[in-house]
CSV table of C-alpha atoms in Angstrom, one decimal:
chain,number,residue,atom,x,y,z
A,1,MET,CA,60.9,13.3,33.2
A,2,ALA,CA,61.9,9.5,33.9
A,3,ALA,CA,58.5,8.8,35.5
A,4,ALA,CA,56.9,9.8,32.5
A,5,PHE,CA,59.4,8.1,30.3
A,6,TYR,CA,58.6,4.7,32.1
A,7,SER,CA,55.1,5.0,32.0
A,8,GLY,CA,54.7,5.7,28.4
A,9,TYR,CA,57.1,2.8,27.6
A,10,GLY,CA,54.7,0.3,29.3
A,11,TRP,CA,57.0,-2.5,31.2
A,12,PRO,CA,60.2,-1.8,33.0
A,13,LEU,CA,63.7,-1.5,31.0
A,14,SER,CA,66.0,-4.7,30.7
A,15,ALA,CA,69.5,-4.3,31.9
A,16,LYS,CA,70.4,-3.9,28.1
A,17,GLU,CA,68.2,-1.5,27.2
A,18,GLU,CA,68.9,0.5,31.0
A,19,ALA,CA,72.7,0.6,30.4
A,20,ALA,CA,71.8,1.7,26.5
A,21,ARG,CA,69.6,4.6,28.0
A,22,THR,CA,72.4,5.6,30.3
A,23,LYS,CA,75.2,5.9,27.7
A,24,TYR,CA,72.9,8.0,25.3
A,25,ALA,CA,72.1,10.1,28.0
A,26,VAL,CA,76.0,10.8,28.8
A,27,LEU,CA,76.3,11.2,24.7
A,28,ASP,CA,73.7,13.5,24.1
A,29,PRO,CA,74.8,16.6,25.9
A,30,LEU,CA,78.4,16.1,25.0
A,31,ASP,CA,77.2,15.8,21.0
A,32,ALA,CA,75.3,19.0,21.7
A,33,VAL,CA,78.3,21.1,23.6
A,34,ARG,CA,80.2,20.2,20.3
A,35,TRP,CA,77.4,21.1,17.9
A,36,GLY,CA,76.9,24.2,19.2
A,37,VAL,CA,80.4,25.5,19.9
A,38,GLU,CA,81.0,24.5,16.1
A,39,HIS,CA,77.5,26.7,15.2
A,40,ARG,CA,77.8,29.3,18.1
A,41,ASP,CA,74.5,28.2,19.7
A,42,ILE,CA,75.2,29.7,23.1
A,43,ASP,CA,71.6,28.4,24.3
A,44,LEU,CA,72.5,24.9,23.5
A,45,VAL,CA,75.9,24.9,24.7
A,46,ASP,CA,74.1,26.3,28.3
A,47,GLU,CA,71.6,23.4,28.3
A,48,ALA,CA,73.9,20.5,27.5
A,49,HIS,CA,76.0,22.1,30.3
A,50,ALA,CA,73.2,21.8,32.3
A,51,MET,CA,72.2,18.2,31.7
A,52,ILE,CA,75.5,17.3,32.3
A,53,ALA,CA,75.6,19.2,35.7
A,54,SER,CA,72.1,16.8,36.3
A,55,LEU,CA,73.9,13.6,35.4
A,56,ARG,CA,76.6,14.4,37.6
A,57,ALA,CA,74.2,15.2,40.3
A,58,GLU,CA,72.1,11.8,39.7
A,59,HIS,CA,75.6,10.0,39.3
A,60,THR,CA,76.8,11.4,43.3
A,61,ARG,CA,73.6,10.7,44.3
A,62,ARG,CA,73.4,6.9,43.3
A,63,THR,CA,76.9,6.3,44.2
A,64,VAL,CA,77.3,8.4,47.7
A,65,GLY,CA,74.1,8.3,48.5
A,66,TRP,CA,73.7,11.8,48.9
């Protein structure tokens, strides 16, 4: 998915754009969990949990090198 984003964007992101992308990637699933719980949408909550797990794994790979 990241490759498709960067390919479609047409040029590398600036440091500021990359920071904004990272922050949005964290905030989006947190908001989805909140909304899903409020509206009893368990599928959305499950999807958000999967996104959070993916972000956590990505962070671990970057920081620990696994």
